[in-house]
Coordinates of C-alpha atoms (C1' of nucleotides) in Angstrom, one line a residue:
Chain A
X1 CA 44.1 46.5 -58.4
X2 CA 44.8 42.7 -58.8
X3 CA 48.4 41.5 -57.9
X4 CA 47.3 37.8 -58.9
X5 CA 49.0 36.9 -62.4
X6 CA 45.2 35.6 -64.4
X7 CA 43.8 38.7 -63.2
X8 CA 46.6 40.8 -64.8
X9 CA 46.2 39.1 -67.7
X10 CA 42.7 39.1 -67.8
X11 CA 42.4 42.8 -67.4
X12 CA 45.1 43.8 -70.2
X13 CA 43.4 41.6 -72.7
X14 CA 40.2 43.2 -72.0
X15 CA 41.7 46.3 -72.8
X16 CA 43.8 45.4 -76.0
X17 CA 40.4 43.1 -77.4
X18 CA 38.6 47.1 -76.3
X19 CA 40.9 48.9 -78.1
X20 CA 40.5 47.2 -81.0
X21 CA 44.3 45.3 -81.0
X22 CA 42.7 41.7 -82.7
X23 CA 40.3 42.7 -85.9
X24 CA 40.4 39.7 -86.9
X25 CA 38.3 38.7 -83.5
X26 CA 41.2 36.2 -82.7
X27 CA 43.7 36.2 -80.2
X28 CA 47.0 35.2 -80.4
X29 CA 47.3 31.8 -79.2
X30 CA 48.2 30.8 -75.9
X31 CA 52.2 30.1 -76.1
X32 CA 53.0 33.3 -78.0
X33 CA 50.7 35.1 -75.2
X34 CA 52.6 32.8 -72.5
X35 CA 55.7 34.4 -74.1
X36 CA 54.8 38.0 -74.8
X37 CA 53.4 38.0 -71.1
X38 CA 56.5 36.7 -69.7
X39 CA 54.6 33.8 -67.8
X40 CA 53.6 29.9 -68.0
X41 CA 51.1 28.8 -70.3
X42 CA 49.1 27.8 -67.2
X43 CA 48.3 31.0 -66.4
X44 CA 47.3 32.3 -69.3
X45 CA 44.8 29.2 -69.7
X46 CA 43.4 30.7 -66.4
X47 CA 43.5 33.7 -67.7
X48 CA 41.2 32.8 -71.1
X49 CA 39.2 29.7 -68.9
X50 CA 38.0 32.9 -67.2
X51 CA 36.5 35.1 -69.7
X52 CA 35.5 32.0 -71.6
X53 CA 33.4 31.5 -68.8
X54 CA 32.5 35.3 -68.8
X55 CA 31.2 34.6 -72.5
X56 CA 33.8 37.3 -73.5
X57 CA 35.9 34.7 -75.7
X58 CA 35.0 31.4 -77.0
X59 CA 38.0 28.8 -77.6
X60 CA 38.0 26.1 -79.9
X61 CA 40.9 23.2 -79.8
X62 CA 42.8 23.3 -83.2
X63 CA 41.4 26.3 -84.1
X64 CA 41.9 29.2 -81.3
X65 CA 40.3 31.7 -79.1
X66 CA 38.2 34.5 -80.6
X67 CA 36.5 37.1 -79.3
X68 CA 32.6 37.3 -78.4
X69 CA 31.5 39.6 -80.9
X70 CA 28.8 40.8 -78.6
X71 CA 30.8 42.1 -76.0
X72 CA 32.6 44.1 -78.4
X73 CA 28.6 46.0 -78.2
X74 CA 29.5 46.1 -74.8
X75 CA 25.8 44.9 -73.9
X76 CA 24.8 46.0 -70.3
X77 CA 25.9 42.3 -69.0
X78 CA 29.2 42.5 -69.8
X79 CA 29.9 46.2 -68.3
X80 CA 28.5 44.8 -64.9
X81 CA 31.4 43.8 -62.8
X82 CA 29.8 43.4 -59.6
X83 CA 31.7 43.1 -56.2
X84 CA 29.3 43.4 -54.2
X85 CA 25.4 41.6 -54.2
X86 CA 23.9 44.1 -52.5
X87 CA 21.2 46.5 -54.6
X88 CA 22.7 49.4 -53.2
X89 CA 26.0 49.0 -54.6
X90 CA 24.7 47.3 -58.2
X91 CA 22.8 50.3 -58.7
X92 CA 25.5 53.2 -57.7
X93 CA 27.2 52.1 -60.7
X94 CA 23.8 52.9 -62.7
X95 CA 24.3 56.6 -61.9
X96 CA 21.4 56.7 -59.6
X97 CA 20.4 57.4 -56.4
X98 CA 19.8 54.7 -54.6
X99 CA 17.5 54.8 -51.3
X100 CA 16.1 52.6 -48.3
X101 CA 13.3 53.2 -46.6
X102 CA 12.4 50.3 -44.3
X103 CA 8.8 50.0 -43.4
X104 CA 9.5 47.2 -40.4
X105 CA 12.1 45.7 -38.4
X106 CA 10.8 42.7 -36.1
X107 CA 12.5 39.5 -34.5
X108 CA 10.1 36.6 -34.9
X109 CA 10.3 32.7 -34.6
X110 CA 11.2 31.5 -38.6
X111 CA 8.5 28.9 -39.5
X112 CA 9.9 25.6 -40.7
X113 CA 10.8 26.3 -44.5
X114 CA 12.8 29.3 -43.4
X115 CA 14.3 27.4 -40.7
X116 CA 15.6 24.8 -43.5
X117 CA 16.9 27.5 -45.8
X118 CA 18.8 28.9 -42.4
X119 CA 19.8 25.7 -41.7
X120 CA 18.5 26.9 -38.3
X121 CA 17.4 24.6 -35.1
X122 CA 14.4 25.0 -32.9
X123 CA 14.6 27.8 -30.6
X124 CA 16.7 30.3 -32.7
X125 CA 15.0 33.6 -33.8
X126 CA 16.0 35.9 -36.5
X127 CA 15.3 39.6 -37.8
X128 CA 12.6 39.9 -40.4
X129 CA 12.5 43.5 -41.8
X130 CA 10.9 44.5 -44.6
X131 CA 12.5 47.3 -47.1
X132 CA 11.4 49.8 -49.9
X133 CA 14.4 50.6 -52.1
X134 CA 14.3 53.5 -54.0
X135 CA 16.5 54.9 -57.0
X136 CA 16.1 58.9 -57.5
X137 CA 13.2 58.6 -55.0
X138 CA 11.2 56.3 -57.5
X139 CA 9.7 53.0 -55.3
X140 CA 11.4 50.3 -57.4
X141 CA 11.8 47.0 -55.0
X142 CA 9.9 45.5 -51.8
X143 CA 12.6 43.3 -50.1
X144 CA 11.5 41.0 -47.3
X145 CA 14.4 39.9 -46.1
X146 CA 15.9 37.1 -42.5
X147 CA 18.7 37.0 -40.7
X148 CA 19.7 35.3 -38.1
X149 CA 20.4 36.9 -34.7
X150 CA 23.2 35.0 -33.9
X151 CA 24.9 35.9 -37.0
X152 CA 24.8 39.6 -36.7
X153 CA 23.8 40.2 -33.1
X154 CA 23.9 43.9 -33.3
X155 CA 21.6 44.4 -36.5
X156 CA 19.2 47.3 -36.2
X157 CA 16.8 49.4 -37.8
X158 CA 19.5 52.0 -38.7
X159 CA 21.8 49.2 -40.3
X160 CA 18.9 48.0 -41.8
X161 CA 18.1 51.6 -43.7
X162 CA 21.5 51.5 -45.2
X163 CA 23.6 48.5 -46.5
X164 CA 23.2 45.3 -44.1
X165 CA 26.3 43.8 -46.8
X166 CA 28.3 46.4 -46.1
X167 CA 27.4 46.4 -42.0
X168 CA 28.7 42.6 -42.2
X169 CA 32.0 43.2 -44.1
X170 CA 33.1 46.2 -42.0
X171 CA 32.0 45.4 -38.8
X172 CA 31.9 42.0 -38.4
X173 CA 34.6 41.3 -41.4
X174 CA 32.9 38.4 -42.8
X175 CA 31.9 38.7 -46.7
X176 CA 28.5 37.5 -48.5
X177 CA 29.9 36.6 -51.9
X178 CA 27.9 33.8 -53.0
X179 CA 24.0 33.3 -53.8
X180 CA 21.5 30.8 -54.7
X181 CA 18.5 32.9 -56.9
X182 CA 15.5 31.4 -58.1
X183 CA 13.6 34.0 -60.6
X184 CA 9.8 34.0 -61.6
X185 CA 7.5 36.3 -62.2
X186 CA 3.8 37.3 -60.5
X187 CA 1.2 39.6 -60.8
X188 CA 0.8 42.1 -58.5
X189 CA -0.4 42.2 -55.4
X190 CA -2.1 44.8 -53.1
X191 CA 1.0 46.2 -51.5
X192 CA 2.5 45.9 -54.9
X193 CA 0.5 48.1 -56.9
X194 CA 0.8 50.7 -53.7
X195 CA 3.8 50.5 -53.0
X196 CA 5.6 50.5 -56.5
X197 CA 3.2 52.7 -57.9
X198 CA 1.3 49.6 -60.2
X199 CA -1.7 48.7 -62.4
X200 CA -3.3 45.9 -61.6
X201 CA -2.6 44.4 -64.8
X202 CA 1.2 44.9 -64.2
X203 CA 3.3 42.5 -62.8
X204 CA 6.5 42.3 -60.4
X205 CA 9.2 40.2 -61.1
X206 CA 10.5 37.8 -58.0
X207 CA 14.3 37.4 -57.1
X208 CA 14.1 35.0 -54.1
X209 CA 17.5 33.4 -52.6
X210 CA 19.7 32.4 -50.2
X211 CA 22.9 34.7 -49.5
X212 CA 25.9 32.8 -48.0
X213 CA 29.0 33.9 -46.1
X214 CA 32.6 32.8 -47.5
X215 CA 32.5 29.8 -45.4
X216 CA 29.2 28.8 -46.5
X217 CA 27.1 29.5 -43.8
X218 CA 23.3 31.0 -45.3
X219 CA 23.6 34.5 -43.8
X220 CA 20.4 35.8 -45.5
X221 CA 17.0 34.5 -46.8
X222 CA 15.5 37.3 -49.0
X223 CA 12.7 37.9 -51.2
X224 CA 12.8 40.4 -53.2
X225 CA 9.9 41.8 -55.5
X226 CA 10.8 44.5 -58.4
X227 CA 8.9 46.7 -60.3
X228 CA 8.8 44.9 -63.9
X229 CA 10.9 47.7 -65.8
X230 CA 13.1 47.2 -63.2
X231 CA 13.7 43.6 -63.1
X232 CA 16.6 42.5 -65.5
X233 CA 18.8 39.9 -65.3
X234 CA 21.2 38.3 -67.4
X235 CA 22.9 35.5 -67.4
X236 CA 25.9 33.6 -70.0
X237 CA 25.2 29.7 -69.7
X238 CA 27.6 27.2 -71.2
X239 CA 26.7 24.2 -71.1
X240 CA 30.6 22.7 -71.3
X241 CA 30.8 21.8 -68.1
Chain B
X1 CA 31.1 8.1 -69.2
X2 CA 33.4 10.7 -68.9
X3 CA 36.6 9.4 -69.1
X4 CA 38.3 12.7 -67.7
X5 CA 40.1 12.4 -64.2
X6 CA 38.2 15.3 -62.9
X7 CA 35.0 14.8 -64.2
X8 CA 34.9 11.0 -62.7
X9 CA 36.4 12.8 -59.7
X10 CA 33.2 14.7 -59.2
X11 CA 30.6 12.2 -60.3
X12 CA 32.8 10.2 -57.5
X13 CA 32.5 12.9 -54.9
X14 CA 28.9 13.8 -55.4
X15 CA 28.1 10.1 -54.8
X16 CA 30.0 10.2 -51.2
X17 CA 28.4 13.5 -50.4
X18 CA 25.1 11.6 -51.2
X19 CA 26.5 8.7 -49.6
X20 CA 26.6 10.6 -46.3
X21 CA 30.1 10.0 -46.3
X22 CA 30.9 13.4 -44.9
X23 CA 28.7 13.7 -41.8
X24 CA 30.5 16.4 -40.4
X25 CA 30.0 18.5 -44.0
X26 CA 33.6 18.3 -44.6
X27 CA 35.4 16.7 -47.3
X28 CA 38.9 15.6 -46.7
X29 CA 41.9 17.4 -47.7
X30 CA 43.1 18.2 -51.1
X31 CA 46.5 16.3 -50.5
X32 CA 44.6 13.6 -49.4
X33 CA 42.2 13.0 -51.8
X34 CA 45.0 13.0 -54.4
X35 CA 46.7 10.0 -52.7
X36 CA 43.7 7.9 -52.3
X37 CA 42.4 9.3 -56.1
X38 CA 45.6 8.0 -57.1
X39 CA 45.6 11.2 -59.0
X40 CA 47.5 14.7 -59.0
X41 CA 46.5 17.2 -56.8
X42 CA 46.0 19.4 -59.7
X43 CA 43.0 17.1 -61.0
X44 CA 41.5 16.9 -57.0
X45 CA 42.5 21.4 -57.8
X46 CA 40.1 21.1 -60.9
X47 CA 37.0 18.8 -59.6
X48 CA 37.1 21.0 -56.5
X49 CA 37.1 24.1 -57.8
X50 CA 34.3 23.2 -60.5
X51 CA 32.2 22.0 -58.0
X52 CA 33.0 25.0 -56.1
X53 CA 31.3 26.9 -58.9
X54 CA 28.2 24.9 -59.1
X55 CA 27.5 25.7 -55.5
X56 CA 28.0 21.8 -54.5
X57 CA 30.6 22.8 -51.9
X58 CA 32.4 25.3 -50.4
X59 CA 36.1 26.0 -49.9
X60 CA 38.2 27.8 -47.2
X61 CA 41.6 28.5 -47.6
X62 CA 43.5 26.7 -44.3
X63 CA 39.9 25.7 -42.9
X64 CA 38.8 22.9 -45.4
X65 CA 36.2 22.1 -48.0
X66 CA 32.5 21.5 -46.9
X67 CA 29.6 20.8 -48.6
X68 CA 26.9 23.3 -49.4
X69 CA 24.0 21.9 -47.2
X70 CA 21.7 23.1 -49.9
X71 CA 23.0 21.0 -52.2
X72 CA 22.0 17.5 -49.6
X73 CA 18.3 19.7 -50.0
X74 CA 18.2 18.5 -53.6
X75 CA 16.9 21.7 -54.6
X76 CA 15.6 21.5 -58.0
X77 CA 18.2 24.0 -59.5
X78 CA 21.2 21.1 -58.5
X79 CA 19.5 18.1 -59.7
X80 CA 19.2 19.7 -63.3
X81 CA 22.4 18.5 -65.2
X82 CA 21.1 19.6 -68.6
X83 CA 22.8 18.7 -71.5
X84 CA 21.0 20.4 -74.5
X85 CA 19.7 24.0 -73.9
X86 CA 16.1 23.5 -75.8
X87 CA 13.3 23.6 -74.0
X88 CA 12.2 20.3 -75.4
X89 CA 14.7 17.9 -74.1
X90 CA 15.2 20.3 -70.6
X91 CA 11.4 19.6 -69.8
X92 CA 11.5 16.2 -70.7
X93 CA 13.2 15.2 -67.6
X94 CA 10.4 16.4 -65.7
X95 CA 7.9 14.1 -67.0
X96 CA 6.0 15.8 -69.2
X97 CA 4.8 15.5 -72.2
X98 CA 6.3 18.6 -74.7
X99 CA 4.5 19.6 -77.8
X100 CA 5.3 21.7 -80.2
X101 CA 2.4 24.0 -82.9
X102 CA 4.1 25.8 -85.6
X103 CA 2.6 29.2 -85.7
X104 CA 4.2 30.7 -88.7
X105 CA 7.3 29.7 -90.4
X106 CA 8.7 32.1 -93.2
X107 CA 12.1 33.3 -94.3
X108 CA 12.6 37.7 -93.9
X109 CA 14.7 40.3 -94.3
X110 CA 16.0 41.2 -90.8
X111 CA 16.0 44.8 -89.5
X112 CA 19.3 46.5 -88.1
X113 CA 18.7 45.4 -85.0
X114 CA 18.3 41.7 -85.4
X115 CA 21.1 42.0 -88.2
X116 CA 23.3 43.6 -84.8
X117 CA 22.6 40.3 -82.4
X118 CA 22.9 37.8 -85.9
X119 CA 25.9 39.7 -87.2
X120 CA 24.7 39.5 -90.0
X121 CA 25.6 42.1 -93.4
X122 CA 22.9 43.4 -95.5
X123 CA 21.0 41.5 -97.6
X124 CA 21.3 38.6 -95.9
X125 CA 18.3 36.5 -94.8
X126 CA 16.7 34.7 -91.8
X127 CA 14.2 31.9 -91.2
X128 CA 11.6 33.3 -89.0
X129 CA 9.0 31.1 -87.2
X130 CA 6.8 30.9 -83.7
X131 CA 6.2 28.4 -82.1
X132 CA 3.7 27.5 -79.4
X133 CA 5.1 24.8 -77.1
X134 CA 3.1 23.1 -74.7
X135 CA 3.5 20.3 -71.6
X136 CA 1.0 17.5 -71.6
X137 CA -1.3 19.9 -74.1
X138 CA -1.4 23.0 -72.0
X139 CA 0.3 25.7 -73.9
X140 CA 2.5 27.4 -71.8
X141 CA 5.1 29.1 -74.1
X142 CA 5.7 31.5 -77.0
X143 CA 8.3 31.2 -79.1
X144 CA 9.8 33.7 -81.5
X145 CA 13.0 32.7 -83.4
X146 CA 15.6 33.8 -86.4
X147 CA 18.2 32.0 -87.9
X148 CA 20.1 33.1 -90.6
X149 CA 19.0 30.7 -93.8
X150 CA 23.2 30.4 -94.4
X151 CA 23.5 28.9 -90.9
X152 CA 20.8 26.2 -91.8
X153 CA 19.8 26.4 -95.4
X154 CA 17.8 23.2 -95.1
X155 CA 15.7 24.3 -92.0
X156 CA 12.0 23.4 -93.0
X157 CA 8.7 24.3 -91.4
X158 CA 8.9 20.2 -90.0
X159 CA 12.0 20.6 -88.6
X160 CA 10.6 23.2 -86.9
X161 CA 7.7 21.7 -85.1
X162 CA 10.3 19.5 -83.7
X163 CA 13.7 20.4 -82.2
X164 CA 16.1 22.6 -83.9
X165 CA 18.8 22.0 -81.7
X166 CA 18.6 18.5 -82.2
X167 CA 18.3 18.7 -85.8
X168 CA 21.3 21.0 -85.9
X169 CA 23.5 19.0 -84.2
X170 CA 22.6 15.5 -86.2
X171 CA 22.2 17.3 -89.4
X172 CA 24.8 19.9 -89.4
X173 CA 27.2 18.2 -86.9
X174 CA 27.6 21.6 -85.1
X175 CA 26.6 22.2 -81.4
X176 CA 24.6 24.6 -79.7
X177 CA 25.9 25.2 -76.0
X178 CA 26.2 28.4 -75.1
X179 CA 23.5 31.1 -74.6
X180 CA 23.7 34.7 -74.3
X181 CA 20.4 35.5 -72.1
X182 CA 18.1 38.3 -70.9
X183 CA 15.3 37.7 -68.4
X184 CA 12.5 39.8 -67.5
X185 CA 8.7 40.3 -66.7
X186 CA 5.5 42.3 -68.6
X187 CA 1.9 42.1 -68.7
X188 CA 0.4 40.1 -71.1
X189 CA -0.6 41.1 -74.1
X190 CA -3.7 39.9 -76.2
X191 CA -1.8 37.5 -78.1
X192 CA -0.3 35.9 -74.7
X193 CA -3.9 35.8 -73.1
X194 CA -5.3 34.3 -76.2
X195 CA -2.8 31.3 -76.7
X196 CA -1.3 30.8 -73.1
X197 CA -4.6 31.3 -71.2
X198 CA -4.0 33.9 -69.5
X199 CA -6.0 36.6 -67.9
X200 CA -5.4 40.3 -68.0
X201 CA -3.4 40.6 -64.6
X202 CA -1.8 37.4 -65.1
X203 CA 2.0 38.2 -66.6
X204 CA 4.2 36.3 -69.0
X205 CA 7.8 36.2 -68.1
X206 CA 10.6 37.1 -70.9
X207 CA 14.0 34.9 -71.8
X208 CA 15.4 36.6 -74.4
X209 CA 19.0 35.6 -75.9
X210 CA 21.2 34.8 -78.3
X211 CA 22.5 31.2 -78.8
X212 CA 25.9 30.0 -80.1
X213 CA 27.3 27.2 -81.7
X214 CA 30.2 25.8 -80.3
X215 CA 32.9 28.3 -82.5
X216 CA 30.9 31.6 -81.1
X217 CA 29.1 31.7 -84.3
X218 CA 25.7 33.5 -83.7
X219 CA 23.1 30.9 -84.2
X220 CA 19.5 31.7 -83.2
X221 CA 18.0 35.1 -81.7
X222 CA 15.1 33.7 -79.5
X223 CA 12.3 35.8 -77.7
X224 CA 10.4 33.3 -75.0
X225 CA 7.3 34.2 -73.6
X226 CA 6.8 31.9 -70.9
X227 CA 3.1 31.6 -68.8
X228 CA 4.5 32.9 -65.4
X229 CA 3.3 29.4 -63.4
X230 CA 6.0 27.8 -65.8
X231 CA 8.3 30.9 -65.4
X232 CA 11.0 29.4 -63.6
X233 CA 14.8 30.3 -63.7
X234 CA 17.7 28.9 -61.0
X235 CA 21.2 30.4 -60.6
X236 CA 24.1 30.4 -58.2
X237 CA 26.1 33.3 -58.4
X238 CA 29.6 33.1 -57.3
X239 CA 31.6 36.8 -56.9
X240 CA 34.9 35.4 -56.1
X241 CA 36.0 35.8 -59.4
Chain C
dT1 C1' 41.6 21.3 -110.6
dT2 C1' 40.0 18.5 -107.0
dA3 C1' 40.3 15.1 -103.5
dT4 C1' 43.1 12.8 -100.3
dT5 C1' 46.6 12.5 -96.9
dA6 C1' 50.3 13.9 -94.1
dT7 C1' 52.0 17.7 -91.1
dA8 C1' 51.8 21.6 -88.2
dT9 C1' 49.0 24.3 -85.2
dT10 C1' 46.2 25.0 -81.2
dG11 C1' 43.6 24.3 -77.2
dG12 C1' 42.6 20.2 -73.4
dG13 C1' 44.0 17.4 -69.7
dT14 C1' 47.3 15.7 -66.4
dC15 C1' 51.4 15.6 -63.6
dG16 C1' 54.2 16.9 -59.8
dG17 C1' 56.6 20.2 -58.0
dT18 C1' 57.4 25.1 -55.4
dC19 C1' 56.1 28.8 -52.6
dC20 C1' 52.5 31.4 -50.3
dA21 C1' 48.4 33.0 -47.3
dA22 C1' 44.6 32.0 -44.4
dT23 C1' 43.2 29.3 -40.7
dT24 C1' 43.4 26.1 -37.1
dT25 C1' 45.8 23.7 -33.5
dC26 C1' 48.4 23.5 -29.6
dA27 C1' 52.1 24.4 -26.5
dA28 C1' 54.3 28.0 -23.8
dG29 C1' 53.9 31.7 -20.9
dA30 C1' 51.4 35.1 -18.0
Chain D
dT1 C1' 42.5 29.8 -16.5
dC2 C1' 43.4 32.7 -20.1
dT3 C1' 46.3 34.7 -23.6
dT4 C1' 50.0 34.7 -26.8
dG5 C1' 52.5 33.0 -30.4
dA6 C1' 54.8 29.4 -32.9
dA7 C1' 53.9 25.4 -35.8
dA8 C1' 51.1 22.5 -38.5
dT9 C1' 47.3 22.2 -41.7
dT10 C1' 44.9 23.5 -45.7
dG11 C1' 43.6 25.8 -49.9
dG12 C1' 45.6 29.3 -53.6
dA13 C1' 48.8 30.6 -57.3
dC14 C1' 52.1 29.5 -60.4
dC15 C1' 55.4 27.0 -63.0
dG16 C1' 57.0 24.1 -66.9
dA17 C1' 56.8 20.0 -68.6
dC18 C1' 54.3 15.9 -71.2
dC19 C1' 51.0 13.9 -74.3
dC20 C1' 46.5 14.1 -76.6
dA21 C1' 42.6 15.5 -79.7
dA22 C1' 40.5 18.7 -82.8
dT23 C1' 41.3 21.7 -86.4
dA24 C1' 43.7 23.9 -90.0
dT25 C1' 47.2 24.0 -93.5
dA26 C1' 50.2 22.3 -96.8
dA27 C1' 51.8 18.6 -99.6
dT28 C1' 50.6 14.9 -102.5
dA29 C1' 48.0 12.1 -105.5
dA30 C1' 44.1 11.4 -108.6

DNA sequence: TTATTATATTGGGTCGGTCCAATTTCAAGA
DNA sequence: TCTTGAAATTGGACCGACCCAATATAATAA
């Protein structure tokens, strides 16, 4: 649990706007709740700045802070509360079973685009493995994903058949929390429509992007290509900013 | 101009970063910055940490603050500072010509669902029109929209076949700014190969979402089927938060 | 009753300070 | 030379204050 003061907030407002505490969709306003929560104003302007950006509230100066009603329908988006960017973990929560199966595990010499994205020099190799990801044994994903060797020197084949995120946290105690994704869409190709079980005429939706470490440093070029029904993503944009 | 500290702050920055003022990646202290800003720490606290979320730059508690070498890439997902989310003014920038052809314009009775993402009560009504949008005369988006007829009572099939959003915001003197999105892929279907040219394989990708005035105030339920060349959608995610 | 105007409410931005935690730097010691 | 550990550096969290701008409310005037 959180021990930082905006977090505590955060998660206890969440709860009372759940339970139903504001029906008029507002919240009280933010010196009463610096009062009630026995702390400064500032925090609790964290505290809302957060889940403003969150799209659970929407504040407006003179007026006050109301609830989204749409998270009130508690619409897939707003149940997700990710800590972790691997697949394997964002799916647990789904209540399926989520598998790997990787069908190559190479180091090669990255080409110049993929030395860019690395932010690699001349000379330095990196693993290129290719993954299936499964969920309840159902081929959903083909991940082609690059890292470099002198970022995770011990990578394997094994680590690579179960969570490379969670390999990097434990053993090497560094954390990928941060990622650049560009989304688009394709129609299928061979391996595709073999591999995810498609028609030609259906398509497979791209997630391509570049994972970084805390300190900035790109750990992981991936490309990932999803089975359409699969491939979901959403996204709250405000453009106050 | 902005005439907030922070935001001249970052415009500030960015131009250094550009500059090349930071060959070594780094930016100088937050205590510093303050003193030569002339400004509190707090504001250097709040153009930092906004930047922080746009993926500019990266910061390490008791290492430093360093720039995202992505960002010096100019990828196309940083350069995009849009300021309106309709497609008409967020393609203009790319030089192109955007055209708009009413398809059908007429005002319905909205089922439960639609009612749900509208909040609407029954027996209210909403405008319902598509829209084919296309750059330099290639058509290479459907557009499906509502919008309850209280929110805009004098929205007209003209209005229409130009921008909404802009029309709103003169007309009504509200603001449309946040959006509430789902994307995804499918295949085609006849209506999508007859008007966006496509062939049977060839997929449309899916932004689907809800858009808000400034107060949180439902405004528009949108359903974009984009031709997948133009399918296109950048994101940094950030899971420190 | 309606329209206008003053007042109170409410979120926004900024300041400058305190203390803390993660990291780096560097000097002392083995 | 290498290791250890103290000290300095740097970002993180929080406080409580000030004034401002947008909005809503109430009082006043037409």
């Amino acid at each position: 649990m959180a021990d930082l003061i905006y977090q505590k907030i955060i998660e206890s407002l969440k709860k009372e706007i759940d339970k139903g505490s504001f029906p008029d969709m507002r919240l009280p306003d933010e010196r009463s709740l610096a009062e009630n929560y026995h702390v400064s104003r500032s925090s609790i302007k964290r505290a809302l700045g957060n889940m403003s950006e969150q799209g659970i509230i929407f504040k407006k100066r003179g007026a006050g802070t109301f609830v989204n009603p749409l998270y009130l329908k508690q619409d897939s988006y707003f149940n997700y509360s990710g800590k972790n960017l691997g697949i394997t973990d964002s799916f647990k929560a789904n209540g399926q079973k989520p598998g790997i199966k990787v069908l190559s595990f190479d180091v090669i010499r990255p080409d110049e685009e993929l030395r860019d994205n690395l932010f690699l020099n001349k000379g330095e190799f990196v693993y290129a493995f290719k993954r299936l990801r499964l969920l309840d044994d159902v081929p959903f994903m083909i991940e082609t994903g690059y890292i470099p060797i002198k970022l995770a020197p011990e990578l394997s084949e094994k680590v690579a058949s179960e969570s490379v995120f969670n390999y990097v946290e434990s053993e090497l105690g560094k954390e990928v929390n941060k990622t650049y994704l560009t989304i688009s869409a394709q129609p299928s190709d061979e391996e595709g429509q073999k591999l995810l079980n498609l028609t030609k005429t259906e398509p497979v939706g791209i997630m391509e992007g570049i994972f970084f470490l805390n300190d900035g440093t790109p750990f992981e070029f991936s490309t990932m290509k999803l089975h359409y029904k699969y491939f979901k993503y959403d996204s709250f944009v405000d453009l106050d900013r």
